[in-house]
Each structure stands twice: as C-alpha cells, then as structure tokens.
C-alpha cells in the first residue's frame, strides 16, 4: 500500500464548526470507493468522528487521519475540529499537511472559526483550496460567501466553479476550468456533463481566462495557445496551476454539497491532479537552520505530530515520514531525548481502524503504537543523523481553573491523569502553583476543560472540581519609612536577642543612593517571582556583627514572600539596615531573622503599601453588530480599551484587562456573540489596584487569616 512520494497528497480539512467537514469527507471517501455507504454525524457512523465523546457532543473534537486511493495516487485526509477550544488539533495537523481545504458554510459565510484557521494556514505557508459547502441549504448564498472570503483572505481567491442553482434544489455546477456544467442525479454521485448554458458563457469565459492568466505566469506558451484555441483543458493548465497553488499565488474555490454528495468527486479529482505532492513542497527547515526535502532515497527521519491514548492499546503515535523509507522493525533515535525506539509496527490510519503495512515512503502519514520515549513534537532519525524539526508552536492558554477532588486521597491520581492527557494535548497545561498553593489547569476555553473533566471521569474514574484560581497579586510600597524592631525572648539559659533599625523605599532603576546613612555593602537581587530587592548594609561601629547579614536578609525575604497586606509576594523595594543592637550571649541567627522580619513588616505598613495586579493584553475579534455589547461587557471588567480596528468583516478590539476580571470570559463572549467571536490574551504587566479593590482584598485576607 506504500505509494511513491510524487503520488501522495496530504490534505487537512479545516473550517468553522458546522461547516460540514466531516460529512464532506464521508462523500469523498465514498467517491473514492473506500467506504460502501456514507455515514452521518447524526447516526454516529462516520469514519472521522468515531469516539464516544464525539458521538455524545455531535462535533469533531479530535483530529482524525484517514486515506483514499484515487487513480494512481494516495490521498491522506485529516479531519479537524471547528471549535477554537481545540486549536491544538489544527496546529498539529497543519504541520504535516501539504494542502489545506478550508470549508465554508454557504449559509453562514466566513465565520470566526475560519479566521482562526487562516491565521495558522498563513503561518505555515500551506497551499489552500476553498470549498463553499452546503449549497443545498435554503439560505445558501454563493456570491455573498465568496465576496466575504475575498474581503477577508484577499484577491488570490479565484473561483473555479459556481452553482447554476442553489438551495434545496441545488444540482448543477458550472466548472470554468473544464468549461462544462455538471448536473447531478437526485441522490448525488456521478454527474452528467452538459454544455454551459448560453446565458452563462460570458461569466464562465471570464473565469476561465483568469485561470489561464494564473497558469501562464508559471508555464510558457499557454497564453499564446489560449488565444489560438479559445480555451485550454485542465491537463494543459495543470502544471502552471500546480505551481501557482504550491507557491500560494492563488487559492481555487469549489462548490459542493457534502450531504448530497454533489461536487465531492470533482474536488477529489482536482486534489489528485493539481494539488501539490510532498515532492512539490519547499525544503523543510530544521531547528539548526539546515534544510531537508522529501527524498525517499535519503536516510530515514520521521516527525511525530500527535499522540493519543487509547483504551486497551496505550499510546498511539501519528507521524509523517520526512525522508527515506520507514520499515517495520526499524530502530530510530529520538533527537529530542537521545533514546532509541524500535518501530515494531507501522499502520495506515483509517479513522478508528488501523491497517498494518511493512513500509512507508517519504511524505506519507502513518501511525505506530507503544513508543516508550516518543512524544508529540519529537523528531526520530536513523542512527548517526542529527536532525531536529522545528517544533510546533501552540497558542497561549485563554482560561485557567483551580482543580481539586472530592477526596484529598484522589489528588495524586488526578494530577497523574491530567499529565497523561496533557501529553496528548499540548494546549493543555498543568501547573502546581507553590505561590497560590493550588493546582491549576490552563486551557483554550471552558468547553476544552469540560471535556477534559469528562475524560477524567470516563477513562480514569476521577472526579475533578473546578474553582476560580487565586490571583497572583504583588505588593510594593510608594513612599519611604523607617522602623525598628527588637526581638527578645528569655526562657531560662541562653535567650534570644536582636534589634534592627531599617529604612524601606520603593526601588526603581537609576534612583539616587540613600542619604543619611553610610553604605558599607549593597546587593541588587532579581526576585524569583519578578521585580527586585535592593539590600543595603549600612551598619557602622559594629552595632550588629557582619555575620548576621545572611540571617537578616533571610528574615526580609520571608516577609517579602508572604507580604504584610494580602500574603502576596513583595517586589521592587530597597531596604537599608542602618542601626541595631546585639547581645554577646543571646544574639544568634534566628534572633536577627525574626527582628528583620518584624522591622520590615512595620516599615512596610508605614510606607503607603500598594497592591499590584496582573494585567493582560486581550485581543477580541467579533462581528460589527456585537461590538457595542462586547465593549459594554469589557467596561464591567475594569478594562482599558487601547485600540479598535477592522479585520475583514470583523471588528478587532484591543484592551488591557485585570486577570481577576477574566474568569469565564470565553463563555460570556460566546454567549454575547452567539459563538461568532474569538479572543486571545497575553500577560502584559503589573499595575496598581484601585483603592476600593485593594481595601476589599486586604479585608478578605484578614478574615481568611483568622479562619486559618
């Protein structure tokens, strides 16, 4: 079943949820003879959506790899989810695809999920075909959808086809590349070829001429032949169009009804004849800057783009052969960890089914099981090769929740299970926060985390509870204050004694040195949690022995680690220790540690303490008609709008928002816009907390401290 590199086509299906990708794939597999009967999402028997979770939700949640043999070629197809909560599946699938097929819903036009995938298509420089699907929908509007797509994705979108009729009675497609009209039987399938109606010839000729011009840019002599003969066949245009697609010079547009199996065979034929093979793609960059091409005669290199844990099977690794030939039994070295893996079995994936093969050639997609050390984003090479593919880059998380279990005994089991799932899903991150004393789960949205919760219950028997995580506030001071503190303890025998006089000030780069003290020693220390501590030793005359410097610093750091206001970390403070007393018998490290802590706490409260909160730069894309509601919601979250712009037919809102106000924002935004908006957020900086908010937080901390 192994195909030559030039006879491979690797296609990823992309699009907003409900654009009909899974249904269209069923029609494509049926047209290629890989399945005898088309399944449906409703009857839960499609090749692609084959997990219990997907059956329950009625949506694609995981990417699925399958293939179809078409004429002399093998077409690998990867189905992907339409919700941006599962963007990791899109990123990994695009890494190994040579052509993207973006499916648009003819009734809804360009939706926000399409905006998301386009961002990654552009980043990967992936050749792209657009398909306007669901032409049988009562509200299907080809012209409006095409206009929106050109507006958003640029003038390189060029229609190859358009519907002669659309809506419930859709059954005719005019094809300007082949200059023919396809008329489909009622149940779809193989169409009858008919002449283009006279009324449509002018439009079809104009479209054909545009395709000739695109092809002629890459193939000499075509334009002259076109002028001589009036039109050109697809075969004559093939080479020029293939080059144009491979170099992203143009994006052809097709029309289909996946549900009725109309146009899917023509799409498959175009992918087969025109879409680039791995051999047509540019050289792939390695991490060290070198390049490799899909050369079947080279030594073997494979890249693992996805891992998935299956019951009774264990870890399944999905990969692309980048160079050489991979044979069952080959031993490869993992460039990421140096471990040797034996590839005991190789499979072709066909949804949930796996077909064993003995060999795969450069450019092909496959799967293997039970790798001991292989993970997503790993490169495996023939021994002696030093190649590492540039890793996939996944987006920052947009939601975080504190997680817990009903019983503390289950917590270790929960963390183990979460780490297992995050191994499969790089957009999911588990964090054990020592600062917040919580286990945090970072993900792409509430739906993302809810499905993780369900998997934990179904697959691991662990119940996980969500709560809003604590906020990592910071404490600082805004003025200068002096304080002294004496620690004295006598309980028979040697006692404890230490007295410290210190000054605290807000620290910033370039500030003047402290006045009125004699600086003997100073250290500017970068704090593990951000910000700085400037420590000045200004003791003269031996009031405190130098050997206590370490203990004094330790006492200050302990107080800075759990600040006096809310127990949050302190930062950007200068401490000058300028006087004190010690006792020849009772003074020791612990005495001065406690004295330093007490003096710092007292001085801190006198120096106009201020709470700082983490601010996030938030970027929102939403439909124009929802902008007012989105802005109104942001204002309730103490957001500062920093800019507005338009992007395609969407409005882009830029805002700085406190992290404390971003709880459940994804769910709210989805509710406000009917799921037609998307957002991303990135840490910006720490800013002053408003006085009323600070007062409330300090009160809350005082109550919690008493309760503890």
XYZ file of C-alpha atoms in Angstrom:
708
model
C 0.000 0.000 0.000
C 3.052 2.244 0.091
C 2.919 4.983 -2.549
C 5.746 6.928 -4.154
C 6.330 10.435 -2.813
C 5.107 12.119 -6.002
C 1.878 10.083 -5.799
C 0.966 11.300 -2.314
C -1.426 14.098 -1.380
C -1.705 15.158 2.264
C -4.840 17.202 2.852
C -6.140 18.788 6.066
C -9.813 19.738 6.237
C -10.383 22.995 8.124
C -13.350 25.212 8.897
C -15.742 26.602 11.466
C -17.924 24.178 13.392
C -20.954 23.052 11.340
C -19.335 23.936 8.018
C -19.820 20.255 7.133
C -16.237 18.964 7.007
C -16.974 15.500 8.403
C -19.965 14.993 6.088
C -17.963 16.167 3.065
C -15.155 13.743 3.953
C -17.692 10.883 4.017
C -18.691 11.816 0.468
C -15.016 11.980 -0.590
C -14.267 8.545 0.895
C -17.403 7.170 -0.760
C -16.452 8.637 -4.140
C -13.016 7.031 -3.800
C -14.513 3.640 -3.024
C -13.016 3.469 0.484
C -16.462 3.084 2.047
C -19.537 1.417 0.586
C -22.062 3.603 2.373
C -21.884 7.169 3.600
C -22.319 7.619 7.332
C -23.778 10.686 9.049
C -22.909 12.648 12.174
C -26.463 12.075 13.448
C -26.276 8.268 13.134
C -22.754 8.298 14.654
C -21.233 6.096 11.948
C -18.814 8.390 10.133
C -15.212 7.292 9.605
C -13.952 10.504 11.178
C -15.980 11.267 14.322
C -15.515 7.867 15.922
C -15.028 8.451 19.658
C -17.715 8.237 22.340
C -17.128 11.878 23.225
C -17.712 12.977 19.637
C -20.826 10.839 19.358
C -22.173 12.406 22.541
C -21.406 16.001 21.514
C -22.198 15.591 17.813
C -18.995 17.517 16.994
C -15.452 16.771 15.867
C -13.199 17.064 18.917
C -10.018 15.261 17.828
C -8.180 15.292 14.520
C -8.619 12.048 12.573
C -6.327 10.631 9.920
C -7.670 8.555 7.000
C -6.867 7.925 3.338
C -8.388 7.159 -0.037
C -6.760 5.675 -3.114
C -7.709 7.747 -6.154
C -6.499 6.662 -9.577
C -2.719 6.320 -9.184
C -2.433 8.440 -6.068
C -2.990 8.030 -2.344
C -4.768 10.950 -0.705
C -4.304 11.226 3.061
C -7.064 13.274 4.704
C -7.031 14.755 8.211
C -10.316 15.975 9.679
C -10.054 18.689 12.339
C -12.408 20.265 14.920
C -14.165 23.530 14.156
C -14.169 24.934 17.698
C -11.190 27.126 18.595
C -11.109 25.395 22.007
C -9.376 22.544 20.135
C -6.896 24.645 18.198
C -4.062 22.252 19.133
C -5.523 19.667 16.739
C -5.447 22.262 13.937
C -1.853 23.342 14.632
C -0.546 19.757 14.661
C -2.479 18.721 11.536
C -1.252 21.713 9.529
C 2.323 20.802 10.453
C 2.149 17.665 8.288
C -0.345 18.690 5.587
C 0.738 19.756 2.099
C -2.648 21.223 1.176
C -5.357 22.828 3.303
C -9.007 22.560 2.284
C -10.956 25.321 4.034
C -14.663 24.540 4.108
C -17.110 27.460 4.257
C -20.793 27.209 5.110
C -22.705 28.727 2.156
C -25.487 29.841 4.509
C -23.281 31.496 7.151
C -20.372 32.804 5.084
C -16.958 33.363 6.629
C -17.218 32.594 10.353
C -14.810 33.226 13.198
C -13.530 29.623 13.202
C -12.354 30.202 9.634
C -10.499 33.326 10.757
C -8.688 31.203 13.329
C -7.559 28.523 10.888
C -6.447 31.106 8.321
C -4.035 32.541 10.861
C -2.293 29.162 11.102
C -2.521 28.428 7.360
C -0.634 31.671 6.687
C 1.915 30.919 9.386
C 2.609 27.501 7.811
C 2.533 28.826 4.205
C 0.176 25.982 3.306
C -1.277 25.787 -0.242
C -5.036 26.167 0.125
C -8.263 25.216 -1.626
C -11.542 26.816 -0.526
C -14.795 24.889 -0.694
C -18.152 26.627 -0.352
C -20.185 23.758 1.038
C -23.861 23.204 1.854
C -25.066 24.731 -1.413
C -28.281 22.783 -0.802
C -29.097 24.874 2.297
C -32.244 27.033 1.927
C -30.181 30.132 2.821
C -27.119 29.248 0.709
C -25.577 32.347 -0.883
C -22.526 31.645 -3.044
C -21.846 35.223 -4.146
C -22.073 36.665 -0.640
C -19.820 33.946 0.812
C -17.266 34.399 -1.991
C -17.303 38.168 -1.501
C -16.734 37.781 2.251
C -13.903 35.305 1.649
C -12.156 37.624 -0.828
C -12.598 40.528 1.560
C -11.016 38.549 4.409
C -8.445 36.372 2.620
C -7.547 38.572 -0.343
C -7.859 38.686 -4.131
C -5.909 35.438 -4.597
C -9.202 33.565 -4.108
C -10.303 32.636 -7.613
C -13.475 30.618 -8.245
C -13.078 27.550 -10.423
C -16.790 26.766 -10.139
C -20.061 28.383 -9.219
C -23.568 26.969 -8.670
C -26.027 27.343 -11.531
C -28.764 26.859 -8.978
C -28.627 26.721 -5.183
C -30.882 25.979 -2.239
C -32.934 22.805 -1.663
C -32.999 22.059 -5.418
C -29.257 22.510 -5.941
C -27.945 20.024 -8.508
C -25.935 21.976 -11.137
C -22.374 23.306 -11.017
C -20.678 25.306 -13.759
C -16.972 24.475 -13.925
C -14.885 27.207 -15.576
C -11.679 25.152 -15.555
C -13.127 22.319 -17.613
C -15.742 24.595 -19.241
C -18.606 22.201 -18.576
C -21.775 22.106 -16.498
C -22.214 19.180 -14.084
C -25.760 18.059 -13.442
C -26.197 15.643 -10.556
C -28.860 12.989 -10.036
C -31.218 13.473 -7.100
C -29.099 11.371 -4.710
C -25.784 12.855 -5.861
C -22.769 10.880 -7.018
C -21.584 10.797 -10.623
C -22.853 13.847 -12.565
C -23.838 14.170 -16.197
C -21.645 16.571 -18.193
C -23.633 19.182 -20.115
C -22.795 22.261 -22.171
C -22.685 25.530 -20.247
C -25.948 27.437 -20.902
C -25.526 30.322 -23.349
C -26.638 32.785 -20.673
C -23.642 31.756 -18.537
C -20.931 31.651 -21.218
C -19.701 35.208 -20.745
C -19.255 34.688 -16.992
C -17.657 31.234 -17.443
C -15.244 32.532 -20.109
C -14.155 35.415 -17.885
C -13.452 32.937 -15.061
C -11.600 30.601 -17.441
C -9.496 33.487 -18.729
C -8.493 34.376 -15.145
C -7.324 30.781 -14.607
C -5.343 30.825 -17.858
C -3.561 34.002 -16.767
C -2.664 32.409 -13.413
C -1.333 29.257 -15.099
C 0.511 31.219 -17.806
C 2.598 33.019 -15.170
C 4.275 29.665 -14.446
C 4.049 27.883 -17.818
C 5.360 29.371 -21.045
C 3.326 29.253 -24.234
C -0.056 28.823 -22.549
C -1.319 32.315 -23.290
C -0.485 32.028 -26.987
C -2.216 28.673 -27.206
C -5.250 30.099 -25.416
C -5.538 32.946 -27.932
C -5.269 30.429 -30.758
C -7.780 27.896 -29.440
C -10.161 29.940 -27.291
C -9.828 27.806 -24.169
C -7.483 25.261 -22.614
C -8.062 21.880 -20.978
C -7.335 21.209 -17.315
C -4.461 18.956 -18.389
C -2.879 21.846 -20.343
C -3.290 24.197 -17.396
C -2.263 21.637 -14.775
C 1.452 22.381 -14.434
C 1.062 26.157 -14.184
C -1.835 25.889 -11.736
C 0.010 23.341 -9.563
C 2.967 25.710 -9.272
C 0.639 28.633 -8.507
C -1.128 26.708 -5.724
C 2.121 25.307 -4.302
C 3.529 28.848 -4.068
C 0.272 30.283 -2.681
C -0.127 32.517 -5.733
C -3.802 31.641 -5.824
C -6.477 29.794 -3.857
C -9.051 27.980 -6.014
C -12.689 27.973 -4.887
C -15.021 24.971 -5.359
C -18.688 24.401 -4.540
C -20.192 21.262 -3.003
C -22.998 19.707 -1.074
C -21.352 17.142 1.183
C -24.753 15.990 2.389
C -25.995 15.244 -1.141
C -22.568 14.120 -2.442
C -22.525 16.761 -5.160
C -19.164 18.163 -6.252
C -17.100 15.996 -3.876
C -15.795 13.745 -6.667
C -14.711 16.765 -8.722
C -12.910 18.149 -5.646
C -11.118 14.822 -5.208
C -10.108 14.806 -8.870
C -8.641 18.298 -8.537
C -6.713 17.342 -5.386
C -5.430 14.268 -7.213
C -4.411 16.083 -10.416
C -3.430 19.560 -9.277
C -2.726 19.730 -5.511
C 0.996 19.557 -4.682
C 2.588 16.311 -3.552
C 5.226 16.403 -0.785
C 7.808 16.344 -3.615
C 6.416 19.692 -4.863
C 6.747 21.399 -1.490
C 9.676 23.622 -0.473
C 12.509 22.232 1.647
C 11.645 21.957 5.347
C 13.700 23.951 7.834
C 15.470 22.189 10.671
C 15.993 23.705 14.098
C 19.651 24.439 13.269
C 18.714 26.303 10.068
C 19.593 23.492 7.664
C 17.003 22.161 5.200
C 15.712 18.754 4.127
C 13.493 17.714 1.233
C 11.105 14.776 0.972
C 13.748 12.494 -0.525
C 12.846 8.762 -0.429
C 16.493 7.866 -1.118
C 17.809 9.715 1.929
C 18.233 8.173 5.392
C 15.054 7.996 7.460
C 13.639 10.871 9.505
C 10.090 10.960 10.898
C 8.195 13.608 12.884
C 5.538 12.770 15.499
C 2.764 15.337 15.218
C 0.152 13.802 17.522
C -0.186 11.238 20.295
C -3.408 9.747 21.608
C -4.064 7.323 24.438
C -6.488 4.541 23.528
C -8.051 2.044 25.946
C -6.525 -1.463 25.661
C -3.901 -0.120 23.232
C -1.940 2.550 25.102
C -0.248 5.456 23.371
C -0.749 5.746 19.604
C 1.764 7.989 17.812
C 0.843 9.638 14.496
C 3.739 10.711 12.310
C 4.930 11.898 8.919
C 7.892 10.309 7.152
C 10.076 13.239 6.151
C 12.934 11.459 4.409
C 13.858 7.947 3.372
C 11.644 4.927 3.918
C 10.335 3.690 7.252
C 10.151 -0.081 7.615
C 8.568 -2.169 10.364
C 11.327 -3.144 12.791
C 13.480 -0.051 12.144
C 15.343 1.421 15.094
C 15.394 5.210 15.222
C 17.000 7.633 17.666
C 14.837 10.362 19.214
C 16.625 13.671 18.560
C 14.798 15.316 21.463
C 15.862 12.933 24.232
C 18.533 10.664 22.732
C 16.515 7.493 23.330
C 16.390 4.662 20.779
C 12.958 3.436 19.674
C 12.103 0.284 17.765
C 9.218 0.890 15.367
C 7.817 -2.619 15.682
C 4.606 -1.972 13.732
C 3.506 0.584 11.135
C -0.127 1.340 10.398
C -2.185 3.361 7.990
C -4.924 5.091 9.968
C -8.478 4.995 8.676
C -10.428 6.675 11.441
C -10.506 4.238 14.361
C -9.212 1.374 12.181
C -5.519 0.715 11.641
C -4.203 -1.203 8.651
C -0.731 -2.759 9.125
C 1.889 -2.103 6.410
C 5.551 -3.005 6.131
C 6.867 0.270 4.741
C 6.064 3.957 4.291
C 7.925 6.316 1.976
C 8.970 9.977 2.433
C 5.913 12.241 2.543
C 3.447 9.614 3.799
C 1.452 9.659 7.022
C 1.214 6.713 9.382
C 0.827 5.588 12.966
C 2.610 3.311 15.399
C 1.912 2.108 18.943
C 3.630 1.756 22.298
C 6.641 4.012 21.789
C 8.437 4.266 25.122
C 10.018 7.689 24.704
C 8.325 9.258 21.666
C 6.107 12.294 22.216
C 4.382 14.924 20.096
C 6.865 17.361 18.524
C 9.665 14.747 18.523
C 11.943 14.005 15.555
C 13.244 10.421 15.148
C 16.228 9.649 12.917
C 18.314 6.806 11.582
C 21.243 6.372 13.960
C 24.013 8.851 13.194
C 21.735 11.598 11.858
C 21.486 14.854 13.752
C 18.187 16.331 12.573
C 15.529 18.048 14.603
C 12.441 19.553 13.001
C 11.362 22.977 14.191
C 8.710 22.292 16.835
C 5.047 23.171 16.543
C 4.133 26.371 18.363
C 0.859 26.325 20.246
C -1.138 29.365 21.384
C -1.156 30.718 24.923
C -3.966 29.456 27.138
C -7.075 31.622 27.440
C -8.602 30.100 30.546
C -7.295 28.716 33.815
C -9.078 26.960 36.615
C -8.041 25.679 40.004
C -8.753 21.961 40.227
C -9.463 19.738 43.198
C -11.025 16.384 44.008
C -13.780 15.299 46.386
C -11.187 13.494 48.446
C -7.601 14.583 49.066
C -6.513 10.962 48.555
C -7.530 11.269 44.880
C -5.427 14.382 44.236
C -2.289 12.478 43.239
C -4.352 10.281 40.928
C -5.900 13.417 39.390
C -2.548 15.073 38.678
C -1.183 11.861 37.138
C -4.234 11.600 34.857
C -4.030 15.283 33.888
C -0.358 14.921 32.978
C -1.284 11.941 30.824
C -3.939 13.923 28.947
C -1.686 16.984 28.570
C 0.877 14.671 26.960
C -1.655 14.212 24.141
C -2.820 17.831 24.095
C -0.028 20.442 24.143
C -2.583 23.265 24.535
C -3.445 21.889 27.975
C -1.036 22.735 30.784
C -0.977 21.511 34.379
C 0.669 23.841 36.907
C 1.423 23.153 40.544
C 1.500 26.718 41.866
C 3.536 26.976 45.049
C 2.694 30.698 45.197
C -1.085 30.199 45.080
C -0.993 26.792 46.805
C -3.294 25.455 44.086
C -3.159 23.024 41.165
C -4.078 24.988 38.039
C -5.305 23.732 34.687
C -4.663 26.022 31.707
C -6.653 25.501 28.500
C -8.240 27.141 25.471
C -11.804 27.550 26.750
C -14.473 26.205 29.069
C -15.552 23.580 26.534
C -11.940 22.392 26.368
C -11.715 21.981 30.155
C -15.195 20.459 30.442
C -14.222 17.718 28.007
C -11.032 17.052 29.962
C -13.212 16.695 33.070
C -15.426 14.200 31.272
C -12.430 12.199 30.045
C -11.091 12.012 33.599
C -14.375 10.524 34.786
C -14.830 8.139 31.843
C -11.249 6.942 31.360
C -9.599 7.337 34.766
C -12.521 7.219 37.203
C -11.503 10.529 38.793
C -13.934 13.331 39.590
C -12.464 16.822 39.132
C -13.922 20.033 40.554
C -13.275 23.498 39.119
C -12.985 26.756 41.037
C -11.706 30.209 40.194
C -7.964 30.338 40.872
C -6.418 32.837 43.227
C -4.814 35.851 41.591
C -1.013 36.270 41.883
C -1.076 39.822 43.238
C 2.130 41.678 44.092
C 2.771 44.067 46.983
C 5.028 47.110 46.974
C 5.362 50.494 48.686
C 5.008 54.025 47.357
C 6.930 56.086 49.914
C 9.778 55.899 52.434
C 9.539 54.799 56.066
C 11.879 53.980 58.960
C 11.124 51.407 61.643
C 12.916 49.488 64.368
C 12.071 46.175 65.952
C 13.520 44.333 68.922
C 13.147 40.605 69.274
C 13.768 39.452 72.837
C 12.950 36.097 74.372
C 14.110 34.768 77.737
C 13.137 31.305 78.949
C 15.964 30.120 81.183
C 19.501 29.627 79.948
C 20.518 31.355 76.715
C 17.769 33.623 75.348
C 17.180 35.348 72.011
C 18.006 38.986 71.294
C 18.228 41.071 68.166
C 17.374 44.684 67.397
C 17.238 46.204 63.912
C 16.658 49.700 62.573
C 15.812 49.821 58.841
C 14.515 52.087 56.135
C 12.329 50.859 53.287
C 11.727 52.674 49.979
C 10.175 51.938 46.595
C 13.027 50.778 44.351
C 13.476 51.685 40.692
C 16.427 51.660 38.319
C 18.577 54.794 38.430
C 17.275 56.115 41.766
C 19.619 58.140 43.988
C 21.523 56.369 46.731
C 20.010 56.628 50.248
C 21.060 59.698 52.261
C 21.935 59.979 55.945
C 23.476 56.505 56.114
C 26.943 55.032 55.465
C 26.718 52.384 52.776
C 29.086 49.500 53.536
C 27.683 46.873 51.182
C 24.832 46.596 48.690
C 23.165 43.859 46.631
C 20.524 44.201 43.902
C 18.750 40.868 43.701
C 16.343 39.648 40.998
C 13.437 38.014 42.789
C 12.208 34.597 41.578
C 8.677 35.971 41.121
C 9.748 39.173 39.321
C 10.908 42.573 40.448
C 13.907 43.325 42.645
C 15.121 43.623 46.219
C 17.885 46.178 46.842
C 19.615 45.322 50.148
C 21.940 47.933 51.693
C 24.125 47.170 54.723
C 24.790 50.485 56.449
C 25.937 49.371 59.914
C 28.873 51.315 61.424
C 30.751 50.850 64.662
C 29.931 47.151 64.990
C 26.352 47.703 66.260
C 25.465 44.424 64.518
C 28.109 41.914 63.523
C 28.543 41.248 59.785
C 27.981 37.546 60.362
C 24.243 38.267 60.821
C 23.792 39.785 57.332
C 22.594 36.448 55.884
C 20.053 35.914 58.674
C 18.724 39.481 58.324
C 18.305 39.076 54.565
C 16.554 35.777 55.145
C 14.066 37.424 57.530
C 13.324 40.163 54.986
C 12.867 37.625 52.188
C 10.490 35.518 54.288
C 8.312 38.582 54.847
C 8.524 39.534 51.162
C 7.470 36.041 50.130
C 4.232 36.408 52.094
C 3.580 40.134 52.091
C 2.032 42.049 55.002
C -1.074 43.193 53.044
C -2.535 40.052 51.483
C 0.160 37.401 51.785
C 1.243 38.055 48.168
C 4.852 38.371 47.005
C 6.513 41.779 47.508
C 8.710 43.388 44.865
C 10.767 46.469 43.943
C 11.767 47.504 47.471
C 15.024 48.941 48.814
C 15.929 48.062 52.388
C 18.691 49.891 54.240
C 19.721 48.347 57.585
C 21.480 51.230 59.373
C 21.445 50.518 63.141
C 20.623 47.956 65.803
C 21.883 46.127 68.840
C 23.130 42.671 69.660
C 23.917 40.703 72.801
C 27.162 38.819 73.304
C 25.325 35.714 74.577
C 21.697 35.834 73.447
C 22.115 37.060 69.845
C 22.027 34.437 67.098
C 20.807 33.956 63.523
C 17.186 33.221 64.431
C 17.011 36.331 66.633
C 18.077 38.641 63.819
C 15.956 36.788 61.276
C 12.849 37.424 63.397
C 13.885 41.014 64.173
C 14.406 41.742 60.436
C 11.019 40.265 59.592
C 9.298 42.380 62.274
C 11.096 45.600 61.293
C 10.283 45.074 57.596
C 6.606 44.437 58.323
C 6.307 47.554 60.491
C 8.130 49.797 57.998
C 6.139 48.347 55.067
C 2.809 49.392 56.639
C 4.178 52.910 57.202
C 5.407 53.320 53.611
C 1.998 53.602 51.927
C 1.759 49.987 50.749
C 0.178 49.316 47.369
C -1.229 46.162 45.815
C -0.391 45.405 42.153
C -2.448 43.130 39.902
C -1.509 41.225 36.739
C -2.863 42.873 33.586
C -3.417 41.011 30.336
C -3.434 42.354 26.784
C -6.656 40.982 25.293
C -7.439 40.944 21.567
C -11.028 40.241 20.528
C -12.408 39.656 17.028
C -16.178 39.998 16.843
C -18.905 40.824 14.309
C -19.600 44.524 13.874
C -23.142 44.228 15.250
C -21.866 42.748 18.545
C -19.151 45.355 19.158
C -21.272 47.510 21.493
C -22.234 44.567 23.703
C -18.647 43.296 23.828
C -17.349 46.767 24.771
C -20.052 47.126 27.422
C -19.063 43.822 28.982
C -15.384 44.822 28.979
C -16.201 48.008 30.877
C -17.754 45.938 33.667
C -14.406 44.133 33.903
C -12.359 47.306 34.610
C -10.879 47.053 31.105
C -8.998 49.898 29.434
C -9.669 49.908 25.677
C -6.359 50.552 23.941
C -7.485 50.423 20.325
C -10.001 49.357 17.705
C -9.539 48.270 14.127
C -11.327 46.267 11.458
C -10.077 42.918 10.202
C -12.037 41.561 7.269
C -15.696 41.941 8.216
C -14.856 41.697 11.925
C -14.064 44.371 14.473
C -10.829 43.958 16.430
C -10.892 45.308 19.980
C -7.658 45.686 21.945
C -7.913 46.078 25.706
C -5.891 45.752 28.900
C -7.894 43.781 31.432
C -7.074 42.680 35.003
C -6.662 38.915 35.241
C -9.057 38.964 38.207
C -11.841 40.053 35.834
C -11.207 37.434 33.129
C -12.841 34.476 34.891
C -15.226 32.715 32.484
C -14.702 35.387 29.825
C -14.730 32.844 26.984
C -18.201 31.598 27.977
C -19.532 35.145 28.291
C -18.116 36.184 24.919
C -19.594 33.109 23.271
C -22.974 33.934 24.829
C -22.877 37.609 23.774
C -21.923 36.874 20.158
C -23.582 33.518 19.590
C -20.156 31.885 19.252
C -19.101 34.236 16.444
C -16.177 35.857 18.272
C -12.734 34.770 19.378
C -10.142 36.216 21.713
C -6.592 35.719 22.850
C -4.812 37.078 25.881
C -1.203 37.526 26.928
C 0.381 38.748 30.155
C 1.239 42.437 29.897
C 2.452 43.832 33.228
C 1.547 44.592 36.834
C -0.463 47.733 37.572
C -1.859 49.451 40.670
C -5.049 48.005 42.105
C -7.791 50.656 42.600
C -8.110 51.745 46.288
C -11.583 50.269 46.787
C -10.497 46.904 45.347
C -7.327 46.925 47.482
C -9.346 47.669 50.619
C -11.657 44.736 49.905
C -8.764 42.339 49.233
C -6.940 43.337 52.434
C -10.156 42.785 54.443
C -10.704 39.416 52.787
C -7.131 38.328 53.597
C -7.567 39.355 57.246
C -10.726 37.234 57.523
C -9.066 34.234 55.849
C -6.013 34.534 58.132
C -8.242 34.395 61.223
C -10.117 31.368 59.842
C -6.859 29.511 59.236
